[in-house]
């Protein structure tokens, strides 16, 4: 089936969803400053119900520490995990007990207008038997919003993170002696304005990736400089509210991916320019369901003539269903072009679908389950990876300062294609427990 036919069929499906929405008329962080301000969303509010993990719990949410016109939120998580395949290998798997310590401090404004959040966080990981896997990650950042008027707001933010690529990543070097560390620097600015039924939004963001070289088990060195890059994207979006419960949108994003190294230093010049164009609907079906579905076209053009351009059908969706006030079912999916870390392959098309269920057994007991699947289609190669994952989680909020969490996670990756093209295969099971302290 051609890309054009797929696009037309998907557009028709959006129209059906929109028609249905029109006929129906339509523990997350309490200091999250993302999204719209409350002053510019009269025709775009989707708040008839609140997802279980986003619901305020006044008796159990952190109270914060007053610091003038700001509130400070200190938080510490200490956890232990049993991992039966820490190196994500198909054979000769090695298990270990892993300890996690995650301190965090957020400082949030308490203003009538505008908002600002500054944060610092850490993630210290220690392995009982394999200390080569130990990591010390951290992040610093700030984001804010300026309410210019009742219908206009400006947003912006910046962050710096020292991160570690997990062994289960399809981009992780198979023969690395230790995990790959990298620095990620990000910044963004955005603006939103509402003209009654019409809402216009624009956003520019940039991200810089800087990878550290990694040693091999044979005392060699894996040069990771070829992965260093700067990715910038400019997005424009227009939403039109056909009713208080349904809005149609058009969104176009242009991106540029600039790599640090070009040929002949590396086998491929990975620089590219791309575009993603979506049409879709943002809707709320009474207090029963809400979501956003978008379909369209994606394309990535590569500077190197040796690399084939990639284009085709693009999509993203997230729909929340509320069968009861204490249960949230979330279905999400996407299809996008991602960069590959392979020396011979520049990109792959990532297909994802996830289903999660969150249930508030008691006001202070939250149960969650999720299952997901994915397929990565490597361009210019016979390689295709299939991933399945599933998880269970239970959280017991003892009081507003103490919480306990237990979880199980499973993931499996299979790869097919010519032997020279294939990636790593693995199966991982993790069981964890954690204690969270907050103020």
XYZ file of C-alpha atoms in Angstrom:
439
model
C 0.000 0.000 0.000
C 1.448 3.391 -0.971
C 2.290 6.148 1.490
C -0.331 8.412 -0.097
C -3.058 5.805 0.399
C -1.988 5.303 4.031
C -2.171 9.026 4.563
C -5.678 9.298 3.112
C -6.945 6.369 5.172
C -5.482 7.797 8.362
C -6.955 11.223 7.606
C -10.357 9.628 7.172
C -9.943 7.920 10.543
C -9.192 11.288 12.132
C -12.366 12.694 10.641
C -14.372 9.864 12.192
C -12.775 10.442 15.585
C -13.466 14.165 15.325
C -17.077 13.552 14.383
C -17.577 11.268 17.345
C -16.028 13.827 19.676
C -18.270 16.614 18.329
C -21.363 14.482 18.742
C -20.426 13.693 22.326
C -19.507 17.363 23.092
C -17.174 17.112 24.796
C 1.718 10.402 41.264
C 2.639 13.209 38.789
C 4.456 16.279 40.027
C 2.267 19.033 41.423
C 4.912 21.571 40.419
C 5.153 20.637 36.740
C 5.132 23.843 34.712
C 4.688 22.216 31.317
C 1.702 22.797 29.046
C -0.620 25.761 28.792
C -1.352 28.415 31.358
C -4.844 28.381 32.801
C -5.555 31.786 31.236
C -5.347 30.706 27.603
C -7.274 27.467 27.341
C -11.008 28.249 27.455
C -11.776 26.405 24.232
C -9.035 23.854 24.735
C -9.467 22.628 28.299
C -9.473 18.852 28.688
C -10.051 18.616 32.441
C -13.406 16.949 33.029
C -11.481 14.072 34.522
C -8.014 13.762 36.075
C -5.697 10.839 35.405
C -4.879 8.714 38.439
C -1.166 9.570 38.421
C -1.878 13.313 38.016
C -4.564 13.586 40.698
C -3.808 15.894 43.649
C -3.705 14.107 46.994
C -3.687 16.889 49.610
C -3.079 14.481 52.486
C -0.111 12.835 50.749
C 1.426 15.421 48.386
C 4.625 17.128 49.506
C 3.867 20.374 51.356
C 7.140 22.042 50.410
C 9.258 24.443 52.448
C 8.339 28.133 52.159
C 11.186 30.355 50.943
C 9.690 33.799 50.336
C 7.544 33.616 47.199
C 8.973 30.170 46.339
C 8.379 26.663 47.653
C 11.291 24.230 47.952
C 10.594 20.520 47.465
C 13.417 18.269 48.742
C 13.095 14.619 47.746
C 15.183 11.463 48.207
C 14.589 8.024 46.729
C 16.585 4.980 47.863
C 15.976 1.700 46.066
C 17.284 -1.796 45.456
C 16.863 -3.829 42.288
C 17.472 -7.443 41.290
C 18.500 -7.646 37.616
C 18.966 -11.072 35.998
C 20.840 -9.790 32.894
C 22.780 -6.607 33.634
C 24.770 -6.676 30.374
C 21.681 -7.347 28.195
C 23.160 -10.445 26.568
C 21.460 -13.374 24.834
C 23.695 -16.011 26.434
C 25.972 -16.184 29.475
C 23.739 -13.782 31.338
C 25.020 -12.224 34.561
C 22.751 -11.167 37.411
C 23.424 -8.626 40.144
C 21.843 -6.571 42.888
C 21.711 -2.875 42.035
C 21.342 0.022 44.493
C 19.911 3.407 43.519
C 20.081 6.748 45.332
C 18.233 9.650 43.722
C 18.295 13.022 45.519
C 16.306 15.913 44.079
C 15.588 19.516 44.975
C 13.009 21.662 43.173
C 12.298 25.334 43.778
C 8.917 26.452 42.401
C 7.388 29.907 42.328
C 4.127 30.603 44.146
C 2.953 33.580 42.083
C -0.504 34.577 40.899
C 0.886 35.189 37.409
C 3.886 33.745 35.630
C 5.798 30.732 36.954
C 9.354 29.503 37.407
C 10.844 26.166 38.380
C 14.527 25.462 39.099
C 15.724 21.952 39.900
C 18.755 19.785 40.590
C 18.744 16.003 40.738
C 21.103 13.075 40.922
C 21.022 9.365 40.131
C 23.735 7.284 41.779
C 23.800 3.592 40.826
C 25.936 0.951 42.517
C 26.289 -2.739 41.556
C 27.068 -5.259 44.285
C 29.403 -7.449 42.179
C 30.122 -5.571 38.948
C 31.414 -2.137 39.880
C 32.344 -1.375 36.250
C 28.609 -0.691 35.767
C 28.452 1.950 38.517
C 27.230 5.345 37.328
C 26.907 8.881 38.714
C 24.318 10.827 36.737
C 22.923 14.279 37.500
C 20.845 17.059 35.994
C 20.308 20.801 36.427
C 17.634 22.894 34.812
C 15.058 25.647 34.861
C 11.827 26.339 33.026
C 9.254 29.074 33.247
C 6.239 30.800 31.789
C 5.379 34.482 31.300
C 1.669 35.300 31.077
C 1.774 38.276 28.728
C -2.005 38.600 28.703
C -5.125 36.548 29.281
C -4.671 34.814 25.923
C -0.896 34.919 25.400
C 2.012 33.241 27.170
C 5.697 32.715 26.564
C 7.633 29.676 27.767
C 11.296 28.822 27.961
C 13.792 26.599 29.660
C 17.276 25.117 29.680
C 18.917 22.037 31.198
C 22.181 20.142 31.438
C 22.311 16.403 32.159
C 25.103 13.901 32.596
C 23.479 10.610 31.573
C 24.355 6.971 31.019
C 23.143 4.966 28.050
C 21.475 1.770 29.300
C 22.844 -1.573 28.156
C 19.431 -2.318 26.653
C 19.663 0.640 24.252
C 19.839 -0.426 20.579
C 22.642 2.151 20.210
C 24.809 0.832 23.069
C 28.195 -0.606 21.893
C 28.069 -4.392 22.243
C 31.721 -4.818 23.262
C 31.985 -1.920 25.717
C 33.644 -2.673 29.059
C 31.452 -0.111 30.797
C 28.282 1.826 29.954
C 28.541 4.870 27.686
C 28.214 8.242 29.391
C 27.159 11.396 27.579
C 26.283 15.019 28.241
C 22.988 16.426 27.022
C 22.448 20.192 26.910
C 18.978 21.452 25.940
C 17.168 24.765 25.599
C 13.804 25.863 24.249
C 11.551 28.892 23.799
C 7.893 28.920 22.853
C 4.825 31.105 22.516
C 1.066 30.497 22.500
C -1.773 32.869 21.617
C -5.501 32.213 21.479
C -7.978 34.061 19.252
C -11.264 32.730 20.616
C -11.584 29.476 18.608
C -8.117 29.640 17.052
C -4.923 28.913 18.950
C -1.469 29.470 17.459
C 1.731 28.088 18.950
C 5.397 28.099 18.033
C 8.410 26.432 19.602
C 12.147 26.317 18.954
C 14.385 23.830 20.737
C 17.957 22.714 20.480
C 19.772 19.731 22.002
C 23.504 19.011 22.032
C 24.823 15.472 22.593
C 28.431 14.824 23.606
C 29.451 11.162 24.091
C 32.462 9.903 26.019
C 34.775 7.286 24.536
C 34.354 3.817 26.038
C 36.936 1.147 26.821
C 36.578 -2.402 25.491
C 37.080 -5.630 27.403
C 40.262 -6.211 25.343
C 41.803 -2.937 26.601
C 40.929 -1.143 23.397
C 38.997 2.087 22.932
C 35.636 2.764 21.284
C 35.672 6.225 19.725
C 32.243 7.793 20.285
C 32.984 11.210 18.770
C 31.112 10.263 15.596
C 27.887 10.302 17.653
C 28.330 13.879 18.916
C 25.689 16.110 17.358
C 23.432 19.135 17.696
C 19.751 18.713 16.905
C 17.528 21.771 16.409
C 13.825 21.895 15.617
C 11.292 24.623 14.846
C 7.589 23.817 15.258
C 4.508 25.756 14.255
C 0.996 24.659 15.155
C -2.558 25.916 14.663
C -5.589 24.516 16.548
C -9.167 25.363 15.632
C -11.916 24.548 18.166
C -14.927 23.219 16.290
C -16.606 22.843 19.700
C -15.546 23.271 23.346
C -14.642 19.567 23.308
C -12.941 19.143 19.940
C -10.145 20.940 18.132
C -8.566 20.188 14.777
C -4.879 20.967 14.369
C -2.139 21.292 11.796
C 1.463 20.996 12.965
C 4.704 21.281 11.013
C 8.194 20.705 12.444
C 11.448 21.266 10.626
C 14.622 19.780 12.100
C 18.342 19.883 11.475
C 20.834 17.285 12.736
C 24.471 18.422 12.613
C 27.155 15.867 13.489
C 30.605 16.684 14.745
C 32.466 14.440 12.296
C 32.122 13.989 8.543
C 33.730 11.783 5.922
C 36.508 10.759 5.499
C 37.066 10.703 9.280
C 33.984 8.481 9.594
C 32.314 6.050 7.200
C 29.156 8.147 6.867
C 28.330 11.833 7.008
C 25.184 11.817 9.141
C 24.087 15.446 8.772
C 20.461 15.753 7.703
C 17.439 18.024 7.428
C 13.930 16.802 8.019
C 10.288 17.703 8.251
C 7.282 16.250 10.056
C 3.789 17.411 9.124
C 0.685 16.286 11.033
C -3.043 16.868 10.896
C -5.251 15.609 13.672
C -7.700 16.162 16.451
C -7.495 16.995 20.136
C -10.693 15.949 21.878
C -12.580 15.130 25.056
C -15.576 12.765 25.099
C -17.378 14.049 28.170
C -15.692 12.716 31.294
C -15.083 9.333 29.649
C -12.074 9.883 27.391
C -9.703 12.489 26.024
C -6.679 12.526 23.810
C -4.878 13.639 20.702
C -4.327 11.774 17.443
C -2.180 13.030 14.591
C -1.147 11.520 11.265
C 0.927 12.846 8.425
C 4.204 12.727 6.572
C 7.813 12.525 7.720
C 11.029 12.922 5.750
C 14.739 13.090 6.504
C 17.189 14.225 3.805
C 20.846 13.263 4.271
C 23.856 15.281 3.160
C 25.859 12.160 2.270
C 24.963 10.682 -1.123
C 25.794 7.245 0.313
C 22.871 7.549 2.723
C 19.384 7.030 1.328
C 16.789 9.638 2.253
C 13.926 8.353 4.398
C 10.292 9.342 4.072
C 6.855 7.913 4.685
C 3.839 7.812 6.929
C 4.246 9.437 10.350
C 1.909 9.288 13.323
C 1.549 9.870 17.035
C -1.355 9.355 19.400
C -2.269 9.392 23.066
C -5.760 8.567 24.309
C -6.845 8.322 27.957
C -9.983 6.376 28.895
C -11.634 6.718 32.309
C -13.847 3.639 32.871
C -14.257 4.856 36.471
C -13.028 7.875 38.419
C -10.329 5.750 40.046
C -9.048 3.980 36.903
C -7.159 5.412 33.931
C -6.354 3.440 30.775
C -3.829 5.072 28.436
C -3.039 4.028 24.878
C -0.170 5.708 23.050
C 1.763 5.137 19.862
C 4.155 6.769 17.416
C 6.070 6.326 14.182
C 9.210 8.439 13.745
C 12.667 8.565 12.127
C 15.520 8.126 14.623
C 19.300 8.290 14.265
C 21.267 5.047 14.566
C 24.624 4.648 16.286
C 25.725 1.930 13.856
C 28.847 2.736 11.822
C 27.086 1.498 8.671
C 23.486 2.651 9.228
C 22.404 6.271 9.607
C 18.788 5.870 10.709
C 15.870 3.646 11.531
C 12.097 4.037 11.614
C 10.851 3.489 15.158
C 7.306 2.159 15.608
C 5.903 2.141 19.156
C 2.644 1.172 20.857
C 2.004 1.153 24.624
C -0.951 0.377 26.870
C -1.021 1.245 30.578
C -3.599 0.948 33.350
C -3.445 2.935 36.610
C -5.861 2.180 39.435
C -6.354 3.951 42.739
C -7.075 0.997 45.017
C -7.161 3.360 47.992
C -6.497 7.076 48.169
C -2.912 6.259 49.119
C -2.450 2.954 47.229
C -1.877 3.156 43.466
C -1.472 0.103 41.246
C -0.134 0.275 37.676
C 0.432 -2.161 34.815
C 1.787 -1.591 31.335
C 2.645 -3.499 28.177
C 4.413 -2.205 25.100
C 5.771 -3.300 21.761
C 8.044 -1.774 19.172
C 9.643 -2.442 15.828
C 12.779 -0.704 14.537
C 13.290 -0.817 10.770
C 16.913 0.041 9.919
C 17.164 1.921 6.641
C 19.523 0.590 3.972
C 19.873 -2.652 5.910
C 18.100 -5.977 6.385
C 18.074 -5.433 10.146
C 14.737 -5.299 11.956
C 14.461 -5.297 15.751
C 11.342 -6.250 17.689
C 10.906 -5.245 21.331
C 8.269 -6.217 23.876
C 8.091 -5.004 27.464
C 5.747 -5.237 30.404
C 5.667 -4.012 33.974
C 3.784 -3.933 37.252
C 4.046 -1.278 39.949
C 2.477 -0.618 43.313
C 2.903 2.531 45.420
C 1.880 2.932 49.061
C 1.857 6.510 50.321
C 2.295 6.215 54.083
C 1.931 9.956 54.615
C 2.903 13.163 52.817
C 6.573 12.528 53.602
C 7.071 8.779 53.107
C 6.166 6.420 50.265
C 6.994 2.817 49.345
C 7.082 1.381 45.817
C 7.502 -2.151 44.500
C 7.871 -2.949 40.793
C 8.556 -5.645 38.220
C 9.836 -4.984 34.692
C 10.372 -7.301 31.722
C 11.899 -6.563 28.316
C 12.884 -8.694 25.341
C 14.564 -7.674 22.085
C 14.822 -9.903 18.988
C 16.654 -8.993 15.801
C 16.451 -10.408 12.279
C 18.229 -9.917 8.963
C 21.627 -10.887 7.595
C 24.014 -11.980 10.345
C 26.323 -9.017 9.642
C 23.408 -6.595 10.059
C 21.832 -7.925 13.238
C 21.881 -6.168 16.567
C 22.026 -7.517 20.107
C 19.305 -9.805 21.474
C 18.435 -10.107 25.139
C 15.785 -10.837 27.741
C 15.780 -8.950 31.052
C 13.771 -9.266 34.269
C 13.982 -6.673 37.051
C 12.367 -6.668 40.482
C 12.753 -3.541 42.595
C 11.680 -1.862 45.813
C 12.193 1.753 46.860
C 11.615 4.200 49.702
C 10.833 7.844 48.923
C 11.191 10.687 51.411
C 9.846 14.147 50.567
C 9.018 17.378 52.330
